[in-house]
Amino acid sequence: MRLILTHDQADLDAIASLMAAKLLDPEAYAVLPKALNVDVQAFLSLYGRELKYSSLDDLPCENAESVLLVDTQTMATLKPITPNTSVRVIDHHPLKKSIKADWQVEIGNTGACTTLLLREIRQKNLPLSMIQATLLLLGIYEDTGSLTYTTTTPEDVYAAAWLLENKADLNLVAKYLETPLSSSQKSLFDRLLKTTETVVIEGKTLLIARADAQDMQDEISTVAHSLRDFFATDGLVILIATRQGVRIVGRSNTDEVDVAKLARKFGGGGHLRAASALVHQERHASPDSVNKLLDELYRQIIDFLPQIVTRGLTIADIMSQSPLVLDPDMPVSEIQELMIRYGFEGFPVVENGQVIGLVNRRSVDRAIAHKLLTDARSIMNSGRVSIETTASLNDLQDLMTQSGWGQIPVTESGQIVGIVTRTDLMNASREKELIRDQPNLAKLLEEGLTAPHLALLQLLADEAKEMGLPIYVVGGFVRDLILHQPCLDFDVVVEGDAIAFGRHLAKKYGGTVVKHETFGTAKWTIANEKTKILAVLGERTRATPDDLPGSIDLISARNEYYTQPAALPTVQPADIKLDLRRRDFTINTLAVRLDGEHFGEFQDYWGGYEDLNDGLIRVLHTLSFVDDATRILRAVRFAARFGFEIEARTLELLKEGRKHLREITPARLRNELDLIFTETSPLDILTRLHQLGVLEAIHPGLGLTPEAETALAELNHGDPSPEWQVKVPASNHLSLRQALGYIFWLGNIRQSNLFAFHAILNLPTWLETAIQAYRDLIQQSEDLLKDKPSRVTSKLDTLPALAVYAAYLSSQQPAFRDLLKRYTTEFRRVKPHIGGKALIAAGLAPSVDFSTILKKLRDARLDGEIQTDAEEEAYFQALLKAK
């Protein structure tokens, strides 16, 4: 005999899971527990006969071969179950530590247990009746809050959709999810109302109530639902004295109140927002002893409540500090300039330290369009709207709804200290949804950095704490850390004076500081102080001086604005949030705080973590490519490197911003192009740039020909052997790979005059020469194949070795590649036996004739006209006679 069991006080998910398991194993007994929720009782009273459940009395008198537990990890004591009975568990609750080691356990990450069992039903495409499909949908809807709880997964949604396609009736679902209270439940509801107490913890309002219901048979969870809805509180806990003991039921309206943690404390379980526990009393306990237990548990729960509440975000967590505010008399033209400069959609208007209104972009645009010579006071939305730093996000949402303002000034002790926007609110809401998936960056730092670099970072963190300075590692370093591609190249952003921080470090540990006042940056050079610093690090790491970097860049958090497209930015001090906002893409706006107890704290204000998970390249604002068109090249480069997509709106803005590429200085443009040839697959990047019309936007003659694509495919062949004698000038910043990339690309374009690109690319002369030589060599390949070795050698001797090697790598003609190889390994090494001394001995004075004769001797050797030294001597004498 095979049994299928679930928990007592079975809810809709439990009995739906029972039925699903029965569908998968028709010969098993799906046993209903003795206690059922009222909505379950109501449903089964009409439709139970069709569902083929069994009661304990229906079971045959034999031992159970196996038991399947669904939606629970606790098994009741039943006579058919013996020590030899095998047990399997299918559940979606967290794994209990007390579960037996010999049980087969399957824990799924879904909102409802029914969803887990539906996997196999869907795979087998088992037929369902309308009642079966409806019950299964009820199970999913109940445990996911009709697909609204944050524990809901995509699989729950797919399962619900599949059930709707297979006859599930939403009218029945609505009916049984809203079952009215019975008379005894109404009585309990009234008793609980009289005992309710309110507790506020971390800004969250919790309701706690208790009642004696030892005379009641109906289930209690429906009463808890009704109380929660009645009070609209953040969390609710009720304690009910029953004949079995004290039942604790918890309900929550926010993920920041974890009632499952409370239930586990008292031996129960459940979900983040719905959980329960039963604390058993001794058998035949008197009503008074049960009530005594009720009072004791009540006191314990009151003491434990702070542990189930997580501090929620407040306005102080999401606001931007030191906001720009407007004087009421500021002209509209100046307000427009500020909006363009900073990209903000609105500014508060302040008079005598008090907020009197808000100027938004729409009002400014309309005033400019109508050529109104007016000021902030005339166009602002009037109102004394502000919010305190300690207010909640719900308070902010309510205030924005009531006022219609999208930017709210933030005050503290009557002073304006920040501003918070709709975007901040949306990002914070998304951040709360993502928080459970965010990585432990402190741990990632320990795993991703070498011990010396980690110890140095911790030293900086300790010094920053001493100075009261928040410091961060930011941008690409954090991005790559999360992608498990850590690098050791990091900058440290200081929320404050980075130059002063650098001077403090140099004074304490030695080294020098090079500062850049305009940008608020400092480079702390420690190349000559490594031994001293290692001694300070002591037991934190075992390292040699070579294991430490020679310098560390310290950067003051700043905001930037552009006075015109492609110009260098103007800089102002800012907090970390605004500093991150100035970056190119959201995936580069991530930060990790380092100072003191904040070490490893993850900061994501602009949705970068979500885009990183979704594989998207997204700009932060609509003028991003106008401010800096080199970001166009960077967007495509990052997309290729990480295998990401460029987000749809970003792609539109990219195409609109192409025209600004011609405004970029040659040095900045070249720097971005240089970086393309450091990537793993430059061809993919150039192909995408060509498809997007970016190359042609730089110059109409730039493009990507099929020949260039073929050549660039050969870029990853590694360094040439010494016989090729290929060298890149030591004073140059290009690697051999980068030089070959330019040769393969530009040497195969159809522009007749390569030097037309000089003004926009500013390539070094040696590289331009190599590109032209490569181009000529490829074009002359057929002729060279027909020439004698001497003529081939004369031609190739005049060309840069880099051009010859590039032609060898990229040529699709095996014969031509063999010829270039022979030139490198044979022809170039051929020299005549007779040298300059023999010519002088023969009576010739040094002159042009020397090189002419020696060339003829070498040519004869190359072309096989002379084979031996004797033949060379005879040919030499003949040349002398001919003079």
Short mmCIF file of N, CA, C and O in Angstrom, two decimals, residues 735-794:
data_model
loop_
_atom_site.label_atom_id
_atom_site.label_comp_id
_atom_site.label_asym_id
_atom_site.label_seq_id
_atom_site.Cartn_x
_atom_site.Cartn_y
_atom_site.Cartn_z
N SER A 735 50.10 47.41 -28.97
CA SER A 735 50.69 46.07 -28.99
C SER A 735 50.74 45.57 -30.43
O SER A 735 50.15 46.16 -31.34
N LEU A 736 51.45 44.47 -30.64
CA LEU A 736 51.51 43.87 -31.97
C LEU A 736 50.12 43.47 -32.43
O LEU A 736 49.75 43.67 -33.60
N ARG A 737 49.32 42.92 -31.52
CA ARG A 737 47.97 42.50 -31.89
C ARG A 737 47.12 43.69 -32.34
O ARG A 737 46.35 43.59 -33.30
N GLN A 738 47.24 44.80 -31.64
CA GLN A 738 46.48 45.99 -32.03
C GLN A 738 46.94 46.49 -33.40
O GLN A 738 46.10 46.86 -34.24
N ALA A 739 48.26 46.50 -33.63
CA ALA A 739 48.77 46.96 -34.92
C ALA A 739 48.27 46.07 -36.05
O ALA A 739 47.85 46.56 -37.11
N LEU A 740 48.31 44.77 -35.84
CA LEU A 740 47.80 43.85 -36.87
C LEU A 740 46.31 44.06 -37.11
O LEU A 740 45.83 43.98 -38.25
N GLY A 741 45.56 44.35 -36.04
CA GLY A 741 44.14 44.61 -36.20
C GLY A 741 43.88 45.79 -37.12
O GLY A 741 43.04 45.72 -38.03
N TYR A 742 44.60 46.88 -36.91
CA TYR A 742 44.46 48.05 -37.79
C TYR A 742 44.85 47.72 -39.22
O TYR A 742 44.20 48.14 -40.18
N ILE A 743 45.93 46.94 -39.38
CA ILE A 743 46.39 46.58 -40.74
C ILE A 743 45.34 45.75 -41.46
O ILE A 743 45.00 46.01 -42.61
N PHE A 744 44.81 44.73 -40.78
CA PHE A 744 43.81 43.86 -41.41
C PHE A 744 42.53 44.64 -41.76
O PHE A 744 41.90 44.37 -42.78
N TRP A 745 42.18 45.58 -40.89
CA TRP A 745 40.95 46.35 -41.12
C TRP A 745 41.15 47.42 -42.20
O TRP A 745 40.49 47.38 -43.25
N LEU A 746 42.08 48.32 -41.94
CA LEU A 746 42.23 49.47 -42.85
C LEU A 746 42.96 49.10 -44.14
O LEU A 746 42.80 49.78 -45.16
N GLY A 747 43.74 48.04 -44.09
CA GLY A 747 44.45 47.61 -45.30
C GLY A 747 43.55 46.94 -46.32
O GLY A 747 43.99 46.66 -47.44
N ASN A 748 42.31 46.69 -45.95
CA ASN A 748 41.38 46.02 -46.87
C ASN A 748 40.14 46.86 -47.18
O ASN A 748 39.20 46.34 -47.77
N ILE A 749 40.12 48.12 -46.78
CA ILE A 749 38.98 48.95 -47.14
C ILE A 749 39.15 49.44 -48.57
O ILE A 749 40.23 49.38 -49.15
N ARG A 750 38.08 49.96 -49.13
CA ARG A 750 38.09 50.31 -50.55
C ARG A 750 38.45 51.78 -50.78
O ARG A 750 38.43 52.25 -51.90
N GLN A 751 38.76 52.50 -49.74
CA GLN A 751 39.19 53.89 -49.89
C GLN A 751 40.53 53.91 -50.61
O GLN A 751 41.47 53.22 -50.24
N SER A 752 40.61 54.69 -51.67
CA SER A 752 41.84 54.71 -52.46
C SER A 752 43.00 55.36 -51.71
O SER A 752 44.15 54.94 -51.82
N ASN A 753 42.71 56.40 -50.95
CA ASN A 753 43.77 57.12 -50.24
C ASN A 753 43.65 56.87 -48.74
O ASN A 753 42.82 57.48 -48.06
N LEU A 754 44.48 55.98 -48.21
CA LEU A 754 44.39 55.64 -46.80
C LEU A 754 44.69 56.82 -45.90
O LEU A 754 44.20 56.90 -44.78
N PHE A 755 45.50 57.73 -46.38
CA PHE A 755 45.90 58.85 -45.53
C PHE A 755 44.77 59.86 -45.35
O PHE A 755 44.90 60.82 -44.61
N ALA A 756 43.63 59.61 -46.00
CA ALA A 756 42.46 60.46 -45.75
C ALA A 756 41.95 60.27 -44.33
O ALA A 756 41.25 61.12 -43.78
N PHE A 757 42.32 59.15 -43.71
CA PHE A 757 41.86 58.88 -42.35
C PHE A 757 42.80 59.46 -41.29
O PHE A 757 42.52 59.38 -40.10
N HIS A 758 43.88 60.05 -41.74
CA HIS A 758 44.88 60.52 -40.77
C HIS A 758 44.30 61.54 -39.80
O HIS A 758 44.52 61.48 -38.59
N ALA A 759 43.51 62.46 -40.32
CA ALA A 759 42.99 63.54 -39.48
C ALA A 759 42.03 63.05 -38.42
O ALA A 759 41.92 63.66 -37.35
N ILE A 760 41.32 61.94 -38.68
CA ILE A 760 40.33 61.47 -37.70
C ILE A 760 40.86 60.35 -36.81
O ILE A 760 40.36 60.15 -35.71
N LEU A 761 41.87 59.61 -37.29
CA LEU A 761 42.40 58.49 -36.50
C LEU A 761 43.76 58.79 -35.89
O LEU A 761 44.13 58.18 -34.89
N ASN A 762 44.51 59.69 -36.54
CA ASN A 762 45.80 60.09 -36.00
C ASN A 762 46.70 58.88 -35.70
O ASN A 762 47.31 58.79 -34.63
N LEU A 763 46.77 57.95 -36.66
CA LEU A 763 47.62 56.78 -36.48
C LEU A 763 49.09 57.19 -36.57
O LEU A 763 49.45 58.12 -37.30
N PRO A 764 49.98 56.51 -35.87
CA PRO A 764 51.40 56.83 -35.99
C PRO A 764 51.91 56.55 -37.41
O PRO A 764 51.39 55.67 -38.11
N THR A 765 52.92 57.27 -37.81
CA THR A 765 53.43 57.18 -39.19
C THR A 765 53.88 55.77 -39.53
O THR A 765 53.62 55.26 -40.63
N TRP A 766 54.55 55.11 -38.60
CA TRP A 766 55.05 53.76 -38.89
C TRP A 766 53.91 52.79 -39.18
O TRP A 766 54.04 51.90 -40.01
N LEU A 767 52.75 52.99 -38.49
CA LEU A 767 51.62 52.11 -38.71
C LEU A 767 50.94 52.44 -40.04
O LEU A 767 50.53 51.54 -40.78
N GLU A 768 50.82 53.71 -40.37
CA GLU A 768 50.24 54.08 -41.67
C GLU A 768 51.09 53.52 -42.81
O GLU A 768 50.55 53.03 -43.81
N THR A 769 52.41 53.59 -42.64
CA THR A 769 53.31 53.03 -43.66
C THR A 769 53.11 51.53 -43.79
O THR A 769 53.07 50.98 -44.91
N ALA A 770 52.98 50.84 -42.66
CA ALA A 770 52.79 49.39 -42.69
C ALA A 770 51.45 49.02 -43.34
O ALA A 770 51.35 48.04 -44.09
N ILE A 771 50.41 49.81 -43.06
CA ILE A 771 49.09 49.54 -43.67
C ILE A 771 49.16 49.67 -45.19
O ILE A 771 48.65 48.82 -45.92
N GLN A 772 49.80 50.74 -45.67
CA GLN A 772 49.91 50.95 -47.11
C GLN A 772 50.75 49.85 -47.76
O GLN A 772 50.42 49.35 -48.84
N ALA A 773 51.85 49.47 -47.08
CA ALA A 773 52.71 48.41 -47.62
C ALA A 773 51.95 47.09 -47.69
O ALA A 773 52.07 46.34 -48.68
N TYR A 774 51.19 46.78 -46.67
CA TYR A 774 50.38 45.56 -46.65
C TYR A 774 49.39 45.58 -47.81
O TYR A 774 49.22 44.59 -48.52
N ARG A 775 48.74 46.71 -47.98
CA ARG A 775 47.75 46.85 -49.04
C ARG A 775 48.39 46.60 -50.41
O ARG A 775 47.86 45.85 -51.24
N ASP A 776 49.56 47.22 -50.65
CA ASP A 776 50.26 47.05 -51.92
C ASP A 776 50.68 45.60 -52.12
O ASP A 776 50.58 45.05 -53.22
N LEU A 777 51.15 44.99 -51.04
CA LEU A 777 51.65 43.63 -51.13
C LEU A 777 50.53 42.65 -51.50
O LEU A 777 50.71 41.77 -52.35
N ILE A 778 49.37 42.80 -50.88
CA ILE A 778 48.24 41.93 -51.20
C ILE A 778 47.82 42.12 -52.65
O ILE A 778 47.52 41.14 -53.37
N GLN A 779 47.81 43.37 -53.10
CA GLN A 779 47.39 43.64 -54.47
C GLN A 779 48.39 43.11 -55.50
O GLN A 779 48.02 42.80 -56.64
N GLN A 780 49.66 43.02 -55.12
CA GLN A 780 50.70 42.58 -56.05
C GLN A 780 51.02 41.09 -55.91
O GLN A 780 51.99 40.61 -56.51
N SER A 781 50.23 40.37 -55.19
CA SER A 781 50.55 38.97 -54.90
C SER A 781 50.67 38.12 -56.17
O SER A 781 51.58 37.29 -56.28
N GLU A 782 49.75 38.31 -57.11
CA GLU A 782 49.80 37.51 -58.35
C GLU A 782 51.09 37.77 -59.11
O GLU A 782 51.72 36.84 -59.65
N ASP A 783 51.49 39.04 -59.21
CA ASP A 783 52.72 39.38 -59.93
C ASP A 783 53.94 38.80 -59.23
O ASP A 783 54.87 38.30 -59.88
N LEU A 784 53.96 38.88 -57.91
CA LEU A 784 55.11 38.36 -57.17
C LEU A 784 55.25 36.85 -57.33
O LEU A 784 56.38 36.32 -57.34
N LEU A 785 54.12 36.16 -57.42
CA LEU A 785 54.19 34.71 -57.62
C LEU A 785 54.86 34.35 -58.95
O LEU A 785 55.43 33.26 -59.10
N LYS A 786 54.81 35.26 -59.93
CA LYS A 786 55.41 35.01 -61.25
C LYS A 786 56.86 35.45 -61.32
O LYS A 786 57.58 35.09 -62.25
N ASP A 787 57.28 36.28 -60.34
CA ASP A 787 58.63 36.84 -60.38
C ASP A 787 59.68 35.84 -59.90
O ASP A 787 59.38 34.86 -59.20
N LYS A 788 60.92 36.16 -60.29
CA LYS A 788 62.06 35.39 -59.79
C LYS A 788 62.26 35.71 -58.31
O LYS A 788 61.89 36.78 -57.83
N PRO A 789 62.91 34.81 -57.60
CA PRO A 789 63.18 35.06 -56.18
C PRO A 789 63.93 36.36 -55.94
O PRO A 789 63.69 37.04 -54.93
N SER A 790 64.80 36.74 -56.86
CA SER A 790 65.58 37.96 -56.66
C SER A 790 64.68 39.19 -56.67
O SER A 790 64.86 40.11 -55.88
N ARG A 791 63.69 39.20 -57.57
CA ARG A 791 62.81 40.35 -57.65
C ARG A 791 61.85 40.38 -56.45
O ARG A 791 61.51 41.43 -55.93
N VAL A 792 61.42 39.18 -56.02
CA VAL A 792 60.59 39.10 -54.82
C VAL A 792 61.35 39.66 -53.62
O VAL A 792 60.83 40.47 -52.84
N THR A 793 62.60 39.25 -53.49
CA THR A 793 63.41 39.70 -52.35
C THR A 793 63.66 41.19 -52.41
O THR A 793 63.57 41.89 -51.38
N SER A 794 63.95 41.71 -53.60
CA SER A 794 64.17 43.15 -53.73
C SER A 794 62.94 43.93 -53.31
O SER A 794 63.03 44.98 -52.65
#
